[in-house]
C-alpha cells in the first residue's frame, strides 16, 4: 500500500491524486488524497470522474475524509472545485479550510450522500471553507442545511455566510428545510421548473436582500409556493441551454476524459476515455 502523507495510505496515485480501491469487481475507487503536487499545480480542481491505472478504468465513487484536509493557509487561492457526478459519498472533513471562489456539485440523477453521523459531528465535510459561488446540480440531502449557521452541527460550517451567489440546478430536487440564513447572499438562480413546496427554505434576511431568478414563465408558480413566495424580488430569465457546461458533467450526451481523468471538449492525442450516454465507458486512442 502506498504511503501518501501523515500516515495516510492509498492503493495507487495518478497525476497527483491518490486512490483506494473500493471494489475490484466493479472497478470503483475512493479519492483518498489530493497531494501537495496537485495542490500547488492546479488552481482549478476539476476532480476526475474516471481514472486509468495499469490499463484499467476506475470510477470515482467516494471522497474520503483525508482528501483535502490541509492546515490553515495551504488551501488558499483555489479558483474552483468541481465534484464529479459519479461521486456518491463525501466523508466528513474531506475539504477542510479550503478557500475557493466557486464550488460546483455536478448534475446527477443520484443523491450525493454524507454519512448520517455527519449531522451529529462537530466536523463537517467543508468545515472552515470560504466559498463565494455555489452550484448544486443534484439532491444533496442533509447538505441542504449548508447555509444555516445557527444549526448546531451543519454539514457545512458558518463560513458559508461569505457566499454571494447560489445556483440550484434542474436536478437538485429534494428541497426540504433548505438553506436557512445567509446575510451576504445577493443572487439565487433556481432552474427547477416546478418548485417543491417547503415550510422553511430561507431566513428573512435572504428573502429581503436576495433576488430570486426562476425559469421564464415560472414566476407565478414560485410566488404561490411555500418557502419561495416570501422573496420580495422574483425575476424570470432564460437559462442558457449550455448551463451544463458550468458543471462539465452532462449525462445526456457523450463525454470525453483524458488519461488523467480530466474531462475535455474533444479527443486529445493519446488515450481517451469515452463515456456514452448509456453510462458505458470505452477507451479510444487518438493518433
Short mmCIF file of C-alpha atoms in Angstrom, two decimals:
data_model
loop_
_atom_site.label_atom_id
_atom_site.label_comp_id
_atom_site.label_asym_id
_atom_site.label_seq_id
_atom_site.Cartn_x
_atom_site.Cartn_y
_atom_site.Cartn_z
CA UNK A 1 0.00 0.00 0.00
CA UNK A 2 1.23 3.50 -0.90
CA UNK A 3 2.06 5.89 1.94
CA UNK A 4 0.84 9.34 0.89
CA UNK A 5 1.49 11.70 3.84
CA UNK A 6 0.99 11.89 7.60
CA UNK A 7 0.17 8.20 7.82
CA UNK A 8 -2.44 8.32 5.04
CA UNK A 9 -2.45 5.13 2.98
CA UNK A 10 -3.69 4.58 -0.58
CA UNK A 11 -3.52 1.88 -3.23
CA UNK A 12 -2.16 3.97 -6.10
CA UNK A 13 -1.65 7.51 -7.35
CA UNK A 14 -2.49 9.13 -10.70
CA UNK A 15 -1.40 12.67 -11.58
CA UNK A 16 -1.02 13.88 -8.02
CA UNK A 17 -4.21 12.32 -6.64
CA UNK A 18 -4.14 9.07 -4.67
CA UNK A 19 -6.93 6.50 -4.60
CA UNK A 20 -8.09 3.50 -2.58
CA UNK A 21 -9.91 0.64 -4.30
CA UNK A 22 -13.48 0.12 -3.14
CA UNK A 23 -14.27 -2.80 -5.44
CA UNK A 24 -12.04 -4.51 -7.97
CA UNK A 25 -15.05 -6.29 -9.43
CA UNK A 26 -16.97 -3.06 -10.03
CA UNK A 27 -13.80 -1.05 -10.75
CA UNK A 28 -14.65 1.66 -8.20
CA UNK A 29 -12.33 3.77 -6.08
CA UNK A 30 -12.34 6.41 -3.39
CA UNK A 31 -10.37 9.62 -3.80
CA UNK A 32 -8.06 9.36 -0.79
CA UNK A 33 -5.74 12.35 -1.02
CA UNK A 34 -5.09 15.37 -3.19
CA UNK A 35 -1.34 15.57 -2.80
CA UNK A 36 0.75 18.72 -2.49
CA UNK A 37 1.86 18.16 -6.10
CA UNK A 38 -1.70 18.61 -7.32
CA UNK A 39 -2.48 21.34 -4.77
CA UNK A 40 0.27 23.64 -5.97
CA UNK A 41 -0.06 22.79 -9.67
CA UNK A 42 -3.77 23.47 -10.21
CA UNK A 43 -5.82 26.47 -9.12
CA UNK A 44 -9.00 24.92 -10.51
CA UNK A 45 -9.79 21.41 -9.26
CA UNK A 46 -11.97 19.57 -11.77
CA UNK A 47 -11.81 16.32 -9.85
CA UNK A 48 -11.84 13.26 -12.13
CA UNK A 49 -14.89 11.06 -12.52
CA UNK A 50 -12.80 8.27 -14.07
CA UNK A 51 -9.14 7.37 -13.82
CA UNK A 52 -7.00 4.78 -15.59
CA UNK A 53 -4.31 2.77 -13.83
CA UNK A 54 -2.39 -0.21 -15.25
CA UNK A 55 -4.74 -0.36 -18.21
CA UNK A 56 -7.91 -0.47 -16.10
CA UNK A 57 -10.52 2.31 -15.89
CA UNK A 58 -11.98 3.01 -12.45
CA UNK A 59 -15.00 5.11 -11.45
CA UNK A 60 -14.54 7.56 -8.57
CA UNK A 61 -17.45 6.85 -6.19
CA UNK A 62 -16.34 8.38 -2.92
CA UNK A 63 -14.25 11.21 -1.47
CA UNK A 64 -12.59 10.22 1.78
CA UNK A 65 -12.15 12.35 4.88
CA UNK A 66 -8.43 12.63 4.16
CA UNK A 67 -8.90 14.10 0.66
CA UNK A 68 -8.02 17.74 1.26
CA UNK A 69 -7.96 18.48 4.98
CA UNK A 70 -4.95 20.78 4.88
CA UNK A 71 -3.55 23.02 7.56
CA UNK A 72 -4.85 26.59 7.56
CA UNK A 73 -3.39 28.57 4.67
CA UNK A 74 -2.37 25.63 2.50
CA UNK A 75 -5.68 25.58 0.63
CA UNK A 76 -5.77 29.25 -0.28
CA UNK A 77 -6.16 30.57 -3.81
CA UNK A 78 -8.30 27.78 -5.28
CA UNK A 79 -10.49 29.26 -8.00
CA UNK A 80 -12.96 26.36 -8.14
CA UNK A 81 -13.59 22.78 -7.08
CA UNK A 82 -15.86 20.52 -9.14
CA UNK A 83 -17.32 17.39 -7.52
CA UNK A 84 -17.95 14.87 -10.34
CA UNK A 85 -21.37 13.32 -10.88
CA UNK A 86 -20.03 9.82 -10.20
CA UNK A 87 -19.31 10.60 -6.53
CA UNK A 88 -21.97 9.21 -4.21
CA UNK A 89 -20.45 9.98 -0.81
CA UNK A 90 -18.28 12.72 0.70
CA UNK A 91 -16.92 11.87 4.14
CA UNK A 92 -16.70 14.35 6.97
CA UNK A 93 -13.71 16.67 6.93
CA UNK A 94 -12.92 15.86 3.30
CA UNK A 95 -12.42 19.53 2.42
CA UNK A 96 -11.20 21.45 5.45
CA UNK A 97 -10.09 25.08 5.44
CA UNK A 98 -10.13 25.38 1.65
CA UNK A 99 -10.62 28.90 0.36
CA UNK A 100 -12.21 28.73 -3.08
CA UNK A 101 -14.11 31.14 -5.28
CA UNK A 102 -16.56 28.55 -6.59
CA UNK A 103 -17.81 25.10 -5.61
CA UNK A 104 -19.61 23.05 -8.27
CA UNK A 105 -21.58 19.93 -7.34
CA UNK A 106 -22.15 18.43 -10.76
CA UNK A 107 -25.53 17.49 -12.20
CA UNK A 108 -26.60 13.91 -11.49
CA UNK A 109 -29.80 11.93 -11.07
CA UNK A 110 -28.47 10.22 -7.95
CA UNK A 111 -28.29 11.70 -4.47
CA UNK A 112 -24.98 12.88 -3.08
CA UNK A 113 -24.80 11.34 0.37
CA UNK A 114 -22.97 12.11 3.54
CA UNK A 115 -22.80 9.67 6.45
CA UNK A 116 -25.64 10.23 8.92
CA UNK A 117 -23.06 10.75 11.64
CA UNK A 118 -22.23 14.00 9.88
CA UNK A 119 -25.23 15.67 11.43
CA UNK A 120 -24.05 14.73 14.91
CA UNK A 121 -20.41 15.50 14.37
CA UNK A 122 -18.52 18.64 15.30
CA UNK A 123 -16.73 18.31 11.99
CA UNK A 124 -18.31 18.83 8.59
CA UNK A 125 -17.46 17.96 5.01
CA UNK A 126 -16.45 21.56 4.23
CA UNK A 127 -15.52 22.90 7.66
CA UNK A 128 -13.90 26.36 7.69
CA UNK A 129 -14.23 26.72 3.93
CA UNK A 130 -14.66 30.07 2.19
CA UNK A 131 -16.88 29.99 -0.90
CA UNK A 132 -18.38 32.87 -2.87
CA UNK A 133 -20.29 30.95 -5.55
CA UNK A 134 -22.06 27.60 -5.26
CA UNK A 135 -23.69 25.43 -7.93
CA UNK A 136 -25.82 22.50 -6.73
CA UNK A 137 -26.68 20.08 -9.53
CA UNK A 138 -28.30 17.23 -7.60
CA UNK A 139 -30.14 16.23 -4.46
CA UNK A 140 -27.64 16.74 -1.67
CA UNK A 141 -29.80 15.64 1.24
CA UNK A 142 -28.63 16.93 4.60
CA UNK A 143 -26.22 19.30 2.89
CA UNK A 144 -29.24 21.48 2.22
CA UNK A 145 -28.64 22.92 5.69
CA UNK A 146 -25.35 24.32 4.44
CA UNK A 147 -26.26 27.96 4.97
CA UNK A 148 -27.78 27.55 8.39
CA UNK A 149 -25.04 28.64 10.74
CA UNK A 150 -27.48 28.57 13.64
CA UNK A 151 -27.80 24.82 13.26
CA UNK A 152 -25.65 23.13 15.94
CA UNK A 153 -23.73 20.85 13.58
CA UNK A 154 -24.42 21.73 9.94
CA UNK A 155 -22.85 19.74 7.16
CA UNK A 156 -21.25 23.00 6.08
CA UNK A 157 -19.72 25.36 8.61
CA UNK A 158 -20.61 29.00 9.44
CA UNK A 159 -18.14 30.37 6.90
CA UNK A 160 -20.82 29.80 4.26
CA UNK A 161 -22.08 33.25 5.24
CA UNK A 162 -19.49 34.56 2.74
CA UNK A 163 -21.47 33.03 -0.12
CA UNK A 164 -22.81 35.64 -2.52
CA UNK A 165 -24.28 33.62 -5.41
CA UNK A 166 -26.22 30.35 -5.39
CA UNK A 167 -27.37 28.36 -8.42
CA UNK A 168 -29.76 25.45 -7.96
CA UNK A 169 -29.61 23.13 -10.97
CA UNK A 170 -32.57 21.44 -12.68
CA UNK A 171 -31.87 18.10 -10.96
CA UNK A 172 -31.45 19.45 -7.43
CA UNK A 173 -34.76 18.19 -6.13
CA UNK A 174 -35.40 17.27 -2.51
CA UNK A 175 -35.53 20.81 -1.11
CA UNK A 176 -36.93 20.35 2.37
CA UNK A 177 -35.75 22.63 5.18
CA UNK A 178 -33.42 24.16 2.64
CA UNK A 179 -30.75 26.75 3.33
CA UNK A 180 -31.51 28.97 6.28
CA UNK A 181 -29.70 32.24 6.90
CA UNK A 182 -27.02 33.96 4.88
CA UNK A 183 -26.66 37.75 5.24
CA UNK A 184 -24.38 38.21 2.20
CA UNK A 185 -26.25 36.28 -0.48
CA UNK A 186 -27.28 38.57 -3.34
CA UNK A 187 -28.35 36.27 -6.19
CA UNK A 188 -30.18 32.94 -6.22
CA UNK A 189 -30.76 31.17 -9.54
CA UNK A 190 -33.24 28.28 -9.36
CA UNK A 191 -33.51 26.25 -12.57
CA UNK A 192 -36.19 23.89 -11.26
CA UNK A 193 -39.36 24.47 -13.28
CA UNK A 194 -41.78 23.18 -10.63
CA UNK A 195 -40.76 24.46 -7.18
CA UNK A 196 -41.03 21.98 -4.33
CA UNK A 197 -43.00 23.50 -1.51
CA UNK A 198 -41.27 23.61 1.84
CA UNK A 199 -42.36 25.27 5.03
CA UNK A 200 -38.87 26.57 5.69
CA UNK A 201 -36.33 27.41 2.99
CA UNK A 202 -34.51 30.64 3.84
CA UNK A 203 -34.40 33.05 6.75
CA UNK A 204 -35.93 36.50 6.39
CA UNK A 205 -32.57 38.17 5.71
CA UNK A 206 -32.31 36.18 2.46
CA UNK A 207 -35.91 36.80 1.44
CA UNK A 208 -35.43 40.53 1.87
CA UNK A 209 -31.96 41.06 0.36
CA UNK A 210 -31.56 38.46 -2.38
CA UNK A 211 -33.09 38.39 -5.85
CA UNK A 212 -34.55 35.03 -6.90
CA UNK A 213 -34.22 34.21 -10.62
CA UNK A 214 -36.50 31.48 -11.99
CA UNK A 215 -37.16 29.99 -15.46
CA UNK A 216 -39.21 32.10 -17.84
CA UNK A 217 -42.92 31.61 -17.29
CA UNK A 218 -42.47 30.11 -13.81
CA UNK A 219 -42.60 33.24 -11.62
CA UNK A 220 -46.26 32.76 -10.67
CA UNK A 221 -45.56 29.22 -9.52
CA UNK A 222 -42.76 30.41 -7.24
CA UNK A 223 -44.88 33.30 -5.93
CA UNK A 224 -47.50 30.77 -4.87
CA UNK A 225 -45.16 28.10 -3.46
CA UNK A 226 -44.48 27.82 0.26
CA UNK A 227 -40.88 28.59 1.08
CA UNK A 228 -40.38 30.59 -2.12
CA UNK A 229 -43.23 33.10 -2.19
CA UNK A 230 -41.58 35.16 0.56
CA UNK A 231 -38.90 36.59 -1.75
CA UNK A 232 -39.52 40.30 -2.22
CA UNK A 233 -38.00 40.18 -5.70
CA UNK A 234 -38.61 37.27 -8.10
CA UNK A 235 -37.49 37.67 -11.71
CA UNK A 236 -37.78 35.41 -14.72
CA UNK A 237 -34.89 34.63 -17.06
CA UNK A 238 -33.97 32.28 -19.89
CA UNK A 239 -31.35 29.94 -18.53
CA UNK A 240 -28.83 29.07 -21.26
CA UNK A 241 -29.18 25.58 -22.65
CA UNK A 242 -25.46 25.18 -22.12
CA UNK A 243 -25.71 25.59 -18.36
CA UNK A 244 -24.35 22.06 -18.06
CA UNK A 245 -21.02 23.44 -19.23
CA UNK A 246 -20.72 25.03 -15.81
CA UNK A 247 -20.58 21.59 -14.25
CA UNK A 248 -18.80 19.85 -17.13
CA UNK A 249 -20.96 16.86 -16.20
CA UNK A 250 -23.80 16.34 -18.69
CA UNK A 251 -25.23 12.84 -18.51
CA UNK A 252 -27.35 13.40 -21.61
CA UNK A 253 -24.53 13.15 -24.11
CA UNK A 254 -21.17 11.55 -24.75
CA UNK A 255 -18.37 12.80 -22.52
CA UNK A 256 -14.63 12.60 -23.08
CA UNK A 257 -11.92 12.23 -20.44
CA UNK A 258 -8.15 12.27 -20.76
CA UNK A 259 -5.91 9.59 -19.29
CA UNK A 260 -5.63 11.75 -16.14
CA UNK A 261 -9.40 11.67 -15.65
CA UNK A 262 -9.92 15.32 -16.58
CA UNK A 263 -12.86 15.99 -18.89
CA UNK A 264 -12.08 17.55 -22.27
CA UNK A 265 -14.16 19.06 -25.06
CA UNK A 266 -12.72 16.80 -27.76
CA UNK A 267 -10.46 13.74 -28.01
CA UNK A 268 -6.78 14.56 -27.48
CA UNK A 269 -3.74 12.77 -28.83
CA UNK A 270 -3.16 9.55 -26.94
CA UNK A 271 -5.62 7.56 -24.83
CA UNK A 272 -9.10 9.00 -24.30
CA UNK A 273 -11.87 7.57 -22.10
CA UNK A 274 -15.30 7.94 -23.68
CA UNK A 275 -18.42 7.71 -21.56
CA UNK A 276 -21.53 7.17 -23.70
CA UNK A 277 -25.00 8.44 -22.79
CA UNK A 278 -25.90 4.94 -21.53
CA UNK A 279 -23.14 5.14 -18.91
CA UNK A 280 -20.77 2.66 -20.57
CA UNK A 281 -17.10 3.60 -20.89
CA UNK A 282 -14.56 2.71 -23.56
CA UNK A 283 -11.01 3.62 -24.47
CA UNK A 284 -10.15 5.32 -27.73
CA UNK A 285 -6.63 6.04 -28.97
CA UNK A 286 -6.30 9.29 -30.89
CA UNK A 287 -3.25 9.29 -33.15
#
